[in-house]
Amino acid sequence: MKIAVNTRFLIKGKIEGMGLFTQEVLKRMVAQHPEDEFLFFFDRQYDPSFVFGKNVTPVVLCPPARHPFLFIWWFEWSVSRALKKYRADVFLSPDNFLSLNTATKTVLVTHDLAYLHVTERQPFLQKKYYEIFSPRFNKRAEHIVAVSQYTKMDIVQQYGIPPQKISVACNGCDETFRPIGEQEQANVRRQHSNGQNYFFYVGAIHPRKNVHRLIEAFGIFKTATQSSVKLLIAGRFAWQAGAVKSAFDHSEFQQDIHFLGYVSDEDLAGLMASALACIYISQFEGFGIPILQAMNCEVPVITSNVSSMPEVAGAAGLIVDPYQVEEIAGAMQQIWQDSHLRHKLIAAGRQQRNLFTWQKAADVVYTALDQVNHADRTV
């Protein structure tokens, strides 16, 4: 089977969300299926480390697709021409988008339909692009892989797509995310939080991730407890992060809030494993990888009661309303003062994390590709 793949999110030093799913699934499929040929379609010069095997042919297609107009150019012109030129049997697009202008059978990975649920401060052109094209992409694909049961049902309900057309994979967790010893934890805290315990957030910093309410809740927690606990925030500032900057500017505890910027995977694992708790109170997620990373590090989780996050956390997290800062602060206080609760959440996480592995995701995606390749094309 000749499998073409949209790999535009494989960018060295900038692997997040959909790029991580792409990387981990492809590494496994390439290694486990040497009989297949893989064509990796990049939208810029690629790092050689992303050529995962001898059965991978990297292809650079212009232009770099990071804007709605360039999305159309790249998918509907560059990708469609390349699919025809290289005679791909099937096209895998793991980042919510695909090419409408191709006859090649396509498997689409849909991570979420966030644009329908979180409309606050979305860039206008991006929002219009999703409104116009997302329904068409999901209807056009021969098969869809969703990363959670929540996302599958959202696709069914929003677009009227038959559930049998959708498989559910998941995200997984790199083996670097694991518990570490007390001395290693102390070293991390000494380096990043002046030796103090800390709550930890990791992810992009923009309105949907709710970091501004996290900062507000942290202030309420600090006022109530007078504790020495810090708040560490890891991730890049993305679009329209003004609410986060405003919340920080108005905080009485700025000296206890540390913005770490983008953190390498190696450092991220140590930061997660040394945290008092991971706080991931996004307004909407198709999955929520940091929840799984925390469970693998045996760290308690505070997360939102919306979209897929309760599904991922299970009994391993304290579930809160992401719009209620008092409730978020209350969960912080529970974690801080109740060691029995922390141990209970960690024990539940040891069981819950086994439901989500990259190998499961790779198996689901490959099965979809194989079935689509051997099926008669339907209109």
C-alpha positions as a Python dict, from the first residue, in 0.01 Angstrom:
ca = {
    (1, 'M'): (0, 0, 0),
    (2, 'K'): (127, 346, -90),
    (3, 'I'): (19, 583, 187),
    (4, 'A'): (50, 960, 145),
    (5, 'V'): (40, 1158, 468),
    (6, 'N'): (-8, 1525, 548),
    (7, 'T'): (287, 1590, 782),
    (8, 'R'): (280, 1971, 791),
    (9, 'F'): (275, 1976, 1173),
    (10, 'L'): (602, 1785, 1206),
    (11, 'I'): (819, 2086, 1287),
    (12, 'K'): (1135, 2041, 1492),
    (13, 'G'): (1108, 2201, 1835),
    (14, 'K'): (740, 2289, 1787),
    (15, 'I'): (561, 1958, 1831),
    (16, 'E'): (224, 2005, 2001),
    (17, 'G'): (-120, 1842, 1991),
    (18, 'M'): (-187, 1731, 1634),
    (19, 'G'): (185, 1723, 1554),
    (20, 'L'): (243, 1485, 1843),
    (21, 'F'): (-37, 1255, 1725),
    (22, 'T'): (111, 1261, 1372),
    (23, 'Q'): (461, 1183, 1495),
    (24, 'E'): (377, 901, 1733),
    (25, 'V'): (130, 724, 1504),
    (26, 'L'): (356, 746, 1201),
    (27, 'K'): (666, 624, 1386),
    (28, 'R'): (482, 306, 1474),
    (29, 'M'): (314, 249, 1138),
    (30, 'V'): (637, 300, 945),
    (31, 'A'): (828, 54, 1167),
    (32, 'Q'): (553, -208, 1182),
    (33, 'H'): (463, -203, 811),
    (34, 'P'): (789, -213, 611),
    (35, 'E'): (591, -361, 321),
    (36, 'D'): (414, -26, 274),
    (37, 'E'): (551, 289, 113),
    (38, 'F'): (492, 620, 289),
    (39, 'L'): (495, 963, 126),
    (40, 'F'): (530, 1243, 380),
    (41, 'F'): (398, 1576, 251),
    (42, 'F'): (565, 1868, 432),
    (43, 'D'): (481, 2234, 377),
    (44, 'R'): (838, 2353, 448),
    (45, 'Q'): (1190, 2215, 472),
    (46, 'Y'): (1173, 1915, 706),
    (47, 'D'): (1406, 1789, 975),
    (48, 'P'): (1565, 1452, 878),
    (49, 'S'): (1463, 1307, 1216),
    (50, 'F'): (1104, 1294, 1083),
    (51, 'V'): (1198, 1045, 812),
    (52, 'F'): (1118, 746, 1029),
    (53, 'G'): (1238, 466, 800),
    (54, 'K'): (1369, 359, 460),
    (55, 'N'): (1012, 317, 340),
    (56, 'V'): (947, 693, 381),
    (57, 'T'): (984, 941, 94),
    (58, 'P'): (970, 1305, 211),
    (59, 'V'): (816, 1559, -27),
    (60, 'V'): (810, 1936, 27),
    (61, 'L'): (502, 2107, -116),
    (62, 'C'): (470, 2485, -121),
    (63, 'P'): (346, 2714, 23),
    (64, 'P'): (385, 2693, 402),
    (65, 'A'): (20, 2646, 508),
    (66, 'R'): (-48, 2855, 817),
    (67, 'H'): (-325, 3086, 694),
    (68, 'P'): (-675, 3009, 559),
    (69, 'F'): (-592, 3127, 206),
    (70, 'L'): (-274, 2920, 210),
    (71, 'F'): (-464, 2621, 349),
    (72, 'I'): (-674, 2623, 33),
    (73, 'W'): (-371, 2661, -193),
    (74, 'W'): (-176, 2383, -20),
    (75, 'F'): (-454, 2125, 15),
    (76, 'E'): (-653, 2191, -301),
    (77, 'W'): (-363, 2251, -540),
    (78, 'S'): (-28, 2127, -409),
    (79, 'V'): (-151, 1818, -224),
    (80, 'S'): (-403, 1714, -487),
    (81, 'R'): (-137, 1735, -761),
    (82, 'A'): (111, 1537, -551),
    (83, 'L'): (-142, 1263, -478),
    (84, 'K'): (-197, 1222, -850),
    (85, 'K'): (173, 1246, -940),
    (86, 'Y'): (285, 985, -686),
    (87, 'R'): (-18, 758, -742),
    (88, 'A'): (-99, 721, -375),
    (89, 'D'): (-344, 447, -285),
    (90, 'V'): (-477, 635, 16),
    (91, 'F'): (-426, 973, 182),
    (92, 'L'): (-400, 1013, 561),
    (93, 'S'): (-462, 1364, 691),
    (94, 'P'): (-416, 1374, 1070),
    (95, 'D'): (-493, 1741, 1140),
    (96, 'N'): (-867, 1805, 1078),
    (97, 'F'): (-813, 1919, 715),
    (98, 'L'): (-798, 1731, 384),
    (99, 'S'): (-802, 1786, 9),
    (100, 'L'): (-1146, 1811, -150),
    (101, 'N'): (-994, 1828, -497),
    (102, 'T'): (-870, 1471, -524),
    (103, 'A'): (-1004, 1129, -617),
    (104, 'T'): (-764, 957, -375),
    (105, 'K'): (-935, 769, -95),
    (106, 'T'): (-888, 961, 229),
    (107, 'V'): (-879, 889, 602),
    (108, 'L'): (-927, 1205, 809),
    (109, 'V'): (-830, 1238, 1175),
    (110, 'T'): (-1066, 1485, 1343),
    (111, 'H'): (-939, 1595, 1682),
    (112, 'D'): (-1227, 1823, 1772),
    (113, 'L'): (-1498, 2060, 1651),
    (114, 'A'): (-1388, 2335, 1886),
    (115, 'Y'): (-1486, 2612, 1646),
    (116, 'L'): (-1853, 2525, 1707),
    (117, 'H'): (-1829, 2528, 2084),
    (118, 'V'): (-1581, 2801, 2176),
    (119, 'T'): (-1652, 3106, 1965),
    (120, 'E'): (-1497, 3360, 2202),
    (121, 'R'): (-1232, 3572, 2026),
    (122, 'Q'): (-1168, 3336, 1736),
    (123, 'P'): (-976, 3500, 1451),
    (124, 'F'): (-1236, 3585, 1187),
    (125, 'L'): (-1075, 3418, 885),
    (126, 'Q'): (-992, 3103, 1079),
    (127, 'K'): (-1349, 3080, 1208),
    (128, 'K'): (-1498, 3124, 859),
    (129, 'Y'): (-1261, 2865, 715),
    (130, 'Y'): (-1374, 2606, 970),
    (131, 'E'): (-1742, 2694, 923),
    (132, 'I'): (-1719, 2650, 545),
    (133, 'F'): (-1479, 2358, 516),
    (134, 'S'): (-1497, 2141, 829),
    (135, 'P'): (-1839, 1990, 744),
    (136, 'R'): (-1723, 1929, 387),
    (137, 'F'): (-1399, 1765, 501),
    (138, 'N'): (-1574, 1520, 732),
    (139, 'K'): (-1839, 1433, 472),
    (140, 'R'): (-1577, 1394, 198),
    (141, 'A'): (-1351, 1149, 386),
    (142, 'E'): (-1405, 780, 321),
    (143, 'H'): (-1338, 722, 690),
    (144, 'I'): (-1287, 941, 997),
    (145, 'V'): (-1076, 866, 1303),
    (146, 'A'): (-1182, 1062, 1612),
    (147, 'V'): (-954, 1087, 1914),
    (148, 'S'): (-1230, 1038, 2173),
    (149, 'Q'): (-1583, 907, 2204),
    (150, 'Y'): (-1692, 1264, 2271),
    (151, 'T'): (-1550, 1384, 1939),
    (152, 'K'): (-1711, 1094, 1754),
    (153, 'M'): (-2054, 1177, 1889),
    (154, 'D'): (-1999, 1546, 1822),
    (155, 'I'): (-1929, 1470, 1455),
    (156, 'V'): (-2239, 1252, 1433),
    (157, 'Q'): (-2462, 1513, 1594),
    (158, 'Q'): (-2322, 1823, 1425),
    (159, 'Y'): (-2278, 1688, 1071),
    (160, 'G'): (-2522, 1397, 1053),
    (161, 'I'): (-2247, 1153, 962),
    (162, 'P'): (-2323, 782, 1024),
    (163, 'P'): (-2140, 656, 1334),
    (164, 'Q'): (-2015, 348, 1147),
    (165, 'K'): (-1800, 579, 934),
    (166, 'I'): (-1605, 685, 1244),
    (167, 'S'): (-1347, 491, 1445),
    (168, 'V'): (-1220, 605, 1783),
    (169, 'A'): (-848, 606, 1848),
    (170, 'C'): (-696, 809, 2129),
    (171, 'N'): (-381, 994, 2214),
    (172, 'G'): (-100, 828, 2401),
    (173, 'C'): (191, 925, 2620),
    (174, 'D'): (564, 911, 2563),
    (175, 'E'): (756, 679, 2795),
    (176, 'T'): (958, 975, 2924),
    (177, 'F'): (649, 1067, 3128),
    (178, 'R'): (694, 850, 3435),
    (179, 'P'): (729, 892, 3812),
    (180, 'I'): (1066, 1016, 3935),
    (181, 'G'): (1240, 996, 4271),
    (182, 'E'): (1218, 1250, 4550),
    (183, 'Q'): (1570, 1378, 4487),
    (184, 'E'): (1497, 1439, 4118),
    (185, 'Q'): (1177, 1616, 4213),
    (186, 'A'): (1367, 1835, 4458),
    (187, 'N'): (1616, 1926, 4185),
    (188, 'V'): (1335, 2030, 3949),
    (189, 'R'): (1167, 2239, 4219),
    (190, 'R'): (1497, 2402, 4308),
    (191, 'Q'): (1549, 2496, 3944),
    (192, 'H'): (1198, 2619, 3859),
    (193, 'S'): (1003, 2708, 4176),
    (194, 'N'): (1260, 2815, 4436),
    (195, 'G'): (1230, 2472, 4595),
    (196, 'Q'): (856, 2504, 4658),
    (197, 'N'): (563, 2283, 4557),
    (198, 'Y'): (378, 2401, 4248),
    (199, 'F'): (70, 2355, 4037),
    (200, 'F'): (153, 2294, 3671),
    (201, 'Y'): (-15, 2387, 3343),
    (202, 'V'): (120, 2294, 3001),
    (203, 'G'): (-29, 2389, 2666),
    (204, 'A'): (-67, 2679, 2427),
    (205, 'I'): (-170, 3004, 2592),
    (206, 'H'): (-485, 3141, 2430),
    (207, 'P'): (-848, 3201, 2536),
    (208, 'R'): (-978, 2845, 2489),
    (209, 'K'): (-717, 2705, 2730),
    (210, 'N'): (-861, 2919, 3013),
    (211, 'V'): (-524, 3021, 3157),
    (212, 'H'): (-661, 3360, 3264),
    (213, 'R'): (-913, 3190, 3497),
    (214, 'L'): (-639, 2959, 3622),
    (215, 'I'): (-438, 3265, 3727),
    (216, 'E'): (-745, 3418, 3895),
    (217, 'A'): (-820, 3092, 4079),
    (218, 'F'): (-459, 3066, 4192),
    (219, 'G'): (-492, 3409, 4350),
    (220, 'I'): (-802, 3299, 4543),
    (221, 'F'): (-619, 2983, 4655),
    (222, 'K'): (-317, 3181, 4773),
    (223, 'T'): (-531, 3430, 4965),
    (224, 'A'): (-723, 3149, 5137),
    (225, 'T'): (-423, 2934, 5229),
    (226, 'Q'): (-124, 3170, 5253),
    (227, 'S'): (75, 2873, 5121),
    (228, 'S'): (413, 2890, 4949),
    (229, 'V'): (284, 2693, 4647),
    (230, 'K'): (378, 2835, 4305),
    (231, 'L'): (206, 2821, 3967),
    (232, 'L'): (418, 2716, 3668),
    (233, 'I'): (282, 2776, 3318),
    (234, 'A'): (458, 2606, 3028),
    (235, 'G'): (369, 2682, 2667),
    (236, 'R'): (391, 2941, 2393),
    (237, 'F'): (175, 3249, 2377),
    (238, 'A'): (-63, 3202, 2083),
    (239, 'W'): (-327, 3429, 1935),
    (240, 'Q'): (-521, 3677, 2148),
    (241, 'A'): (-358, 3601, 2483),
    (242, 'G'): (-441, 3947, 2619),
    (243, 'A'): (-677, 3806, 2883),
    (244, 'V'): (-390, 3603, 3027),
    (245, 'K'): (-159, 3903, 3040),
    (246, 'S'): (-434, 4109, 3202),
    (247, 'A'): (-500, 3841, 3467),
    (248, 'F'): (-130, 3830, 3546),
    (249, 'D'): (-99, 4209, 3561),
    (250, 'H'): (-385, 4224, 3811),
    (251, 'S'): (-261, 3934, 4026),
    (252, 'E'): (-128, 4005, 4374),
    (253, 'F'): (91, 3695, 4344),
    (254, 'Q'): (296, 3767, 4034),
    (255, 'Q'): (615, 3659, 4211),
    (256, 'D'): (461, 3310, 4251),
    (257, 'I'): (358, 3269, 3886),
    (258, 'H'): (631, 3161, 3646),
    (259, 'F'): (587, 3155, 3268),
    (260, 'L'): (833, 2899, 3131),
    (261, 'G'): (767, 2938, 2757),
    (262, 'Y'): (801, 2639, 2527),
    (263, 'V'): (958, 2348, 2717),
    (264, 'S'): (1141, 2052, 2560),
    (265, 'D'): (988, 1707, 2603),
    (266, 'E'): (1268, 1599, 2836),
    (267, 'D'): (1225, 1899, 3067),
    (268, 'L'): (847, 1878, 3043),
    (269, 'A'): (842, 1523, 3178),
    (270, 'G'): (1043, 1624, 3484),
    (271, 'L'): (827, 1931, 3545),
    (272, 'M'): (510, 1723, 3524),
    (273, 'A'): (643, 1448, 3750),
    (274, 'S'): (748, 1698, 4018),
    (275, 'A'): (418, 1890, 4034),
    (276, 'L'): (175, 1892, 4324),
    (277, 'A'): (-96, 1861, 4057),
    (278, 'C'): (-152, 1918, 3688),
    (279, 'I'): (-426, 2173, 3621),
    (280, 'Y'): (-586, 2152, 3278),
    (281, 'I'): (-913, 2345, 3282),
    (282, 'S'): (-958, 2416, 2912),
    (283, 'Q'): (-1296, 2535, 2788),
    (284, 'F'): (-1298, 2259, 2525),
    (285, 'E'): (-1073, 1969, 2416),
    (286, 'G'): (-1097, 1685, 2171),
    (287, 'F'): (-878, 1484, 2409),
    (288, 'G'): (-641, 1664, 2651),
    (289, 'I'): (-294, 1506, 2638),
    (290, 'P'): (-158, 1673, 2956),
    (291, 'I'): (-419, 1482, 3158),
    (292, 'L'): (-271, 1156, 3034),
    (293, 'Q'): (85, 1278, 3086),
    (294, 'A'): (4, 1358, 3447),
    (295, 'M'): (-146, 1013, 3506),
    (296, 'N'): (165, 850, 3364),
    (297, 'C'): (379, 1063, 3598),
    (298, 'E'): (152, 966, 3890),
    (299, 'V'): (48, 1324, 3954),
    (300, 'P'): (-310, 1427, 4049),
    (301, 'V'): (-520, 1613, 3793),
    (302, 'I'): (-768, 1899, 3811),
    (303, 'T'): (-962, 1927, 3486),
    (304, 'S'): (-1283, 2054, 3327),
    (305, 'N'): (-1629, 1897, 3329),
    (306, 'V'): (-1680, 1967, 2958),
    (307, 'S'): (-1617, 1789, 2625),
    (308, 'S'): (-1372, 1497, 2636),
    (309, 'M'): (-1184, 1578, 2954),
    (310, 'P'): (-1399, 1380, 3201),
    (311, 'E'): (-1371, 1084, 2961),
    (312, 'V'): (-992, 1099, 2968),
    (313, 'A'): (-951, 1172, 3339),
    (314, 'G'): (-1206, 921, 3466),
    (315, 'A'): (-1175, 877, 3843),
    (316, 'A'): (-818, 1009, 3833),
    (317, 'G'): (-913, 1377, 3830),
    (318, 'L'): (-1100, 1639, 4026),
    (319, 'I'): (-1361, 1764, 3778),
    (320, 'V'): (-1453, 2133, 3792),
    (321, 'D'): (-1658, 2389, 3602),
    (322, 'P'): (-1393, 2576, 3398),
    (323, 'Y'): (-1591, 2900, 3418),
    (324, 'Q'): (-1613, 2906, 3801),
    (325, 'V'): (-1287, 3037, 3946),
    (326, 'E'): (-1400, 2973, 4303),
    (327, 'E'): (-1458, 2607, 4219),
    (328, 'I'): (-1116, 2579, 4055),
    (329, 'A'): (-954, 2741, 4359),
    (330, 'G'): (-1142, 2501, 4586),
    (331, 'A'): (-1003, 2203, 4398),
    (332, 'M'): (-652, 2344, 4436),
    (333, 'Q'): (-708, 2373, 4810),
    (334, 'Q'): (-835, 2015, 4831),
    (335, 'I'): (-525, 1884, 4653),
    (336, 'W'): (-294, 2097, 4867),
    (337, 'Q'): (-433, 1995, 5205),
    (338, 'D'): (-553, 1635, 5155),
    (339, 'S'): (-276, 1379, 5103),
    (340, 'H'): (-530, 1093, 5111),
    (341, 'L'): (-711, 1249, 4815),
    (342, 'R'): (-385, 1287, 4624),
    (343, 'H'): (-301, 918, 4675),
    (344, 'K'): (-654, 816, 4573),
    (345, 'L'): (-633, 1013, 4247),
    (346, 'I'): (-289, 876, 4168),
    (347, 'A'): (-406, 516, 4223),
    (348, 'A'): (-703, 574, 3991),
    (349, 'G'): (-467, 719, 3732),
    (350, 'R'): (-259, 401, 3725),
    (351, 'Q'): (-568, 218, 3600),
    (352, 'Q'): (-709, 490, 3374),
    (353, 'R'): (-386, 550, 3180),
    (354, 'N'): (-389, 195, 3045),
    (355, 'L'): (-687, 284, 2824),
    (356, 'F'): (-480, 526, 2616),
    (357, 'T'): (-165, 425, 2425),
    (358, 'W'): (0, 538, 2103),
    (359, 'Q'): (5, 177, 1986),
    (360, 'K'): (-374, 162, 2010),
    (361, 'A'): (-397, 485, 1812),
    (362, 'A'): (-160, 354, 1544),
    (363, 'D'): (-355, 28, 1514),
    (364, 'V'): (-687, 209, 1472),
    (365, 'V'): (-547, 444, 1207),
    (366, 'Y'): (-377, 167, 1010),
    (367, 'T'): (-688, -50, 1016),
    (368, 'A'): (-888, 242, 876),
    (369, 'L'): (-633, 296, 598),
    (370, 'D'): (-628, -73, 507),
    (371, 'Q'): (-1006, -100, 500),
    (372, 'V'): (-1046, 214, 290),
    (373, 'N'): (-779, 98, 48),
    (374, 'H'): (-955, -234, -9),
    (375, 'A'): (-1309, -100, -16),
    (376, 'D'): (-1501, 3, -327),
    (377, 'R'): (-1525, 380, -341),
    (378, 'T'): (-1866, 508, -230),
    (379, 'V'): (-2022, 836, -333),
}
